[in-house]
Short mmCIF file of C-alpha atoms in Angstrom, two decimals:
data_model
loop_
_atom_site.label_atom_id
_atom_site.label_comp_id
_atom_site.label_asym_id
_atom_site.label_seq_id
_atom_site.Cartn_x
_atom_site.Cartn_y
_atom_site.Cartn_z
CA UNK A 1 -9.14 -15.19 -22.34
CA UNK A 2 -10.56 -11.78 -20.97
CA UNK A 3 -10.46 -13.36 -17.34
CA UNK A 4 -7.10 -14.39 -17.86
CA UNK A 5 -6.01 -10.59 -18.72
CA UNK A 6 -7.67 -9.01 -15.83
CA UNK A 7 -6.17 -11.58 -13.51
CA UNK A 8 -2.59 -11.09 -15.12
CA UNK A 9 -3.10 -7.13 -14.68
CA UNK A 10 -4.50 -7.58 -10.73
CA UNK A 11 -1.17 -10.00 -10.13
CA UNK A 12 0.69 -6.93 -11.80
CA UNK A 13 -0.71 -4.00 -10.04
CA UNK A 14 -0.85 -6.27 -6.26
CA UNK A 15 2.95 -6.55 -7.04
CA UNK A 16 4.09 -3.32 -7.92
CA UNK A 17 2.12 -2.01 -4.90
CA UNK A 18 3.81 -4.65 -2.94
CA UNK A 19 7.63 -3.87 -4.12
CA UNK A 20 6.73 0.19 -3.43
CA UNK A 21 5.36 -0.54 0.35
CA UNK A 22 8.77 -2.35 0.99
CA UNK A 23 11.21 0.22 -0.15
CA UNK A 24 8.85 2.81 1.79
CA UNK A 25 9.44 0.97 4.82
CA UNK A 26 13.34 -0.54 3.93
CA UNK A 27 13.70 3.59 4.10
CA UNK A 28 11.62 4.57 6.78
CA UNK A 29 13.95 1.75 8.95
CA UNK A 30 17.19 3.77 7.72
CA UNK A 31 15.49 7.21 8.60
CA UNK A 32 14.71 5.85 12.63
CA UNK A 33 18.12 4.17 12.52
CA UNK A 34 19.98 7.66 11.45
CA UNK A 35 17.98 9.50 14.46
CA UNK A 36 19.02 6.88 17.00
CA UNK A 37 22.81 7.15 16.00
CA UNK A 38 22.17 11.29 16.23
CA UNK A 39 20.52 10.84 19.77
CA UNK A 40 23.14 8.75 20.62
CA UNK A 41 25.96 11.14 19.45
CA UNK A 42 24.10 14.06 21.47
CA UNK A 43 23.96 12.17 24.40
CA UNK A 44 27.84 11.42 24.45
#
């Protein structure tokens, strides 16, 4: 039963981590995109 619970809370924790890491880079994607459309708009 103990194994169980430490398994359950590793599965837990690897998946929060998991969900974070893609938002960071979801938003990091948006942040390069916006600087590309404001190069682009300087160089018009």
């Amino acid at each position: 039963m103990k194994k169980i619970k430490i398994l359950l809370a590793a599965c837990l924790l690897t998946a929060l981590f998991a969900l974070s890491a893609c938002n960071t880079v979801k938003g990091l994607g948006k942040d390069v995109e916006a600087l590309g459309g404001s190069m682009q708009k300087a160089g018009d």
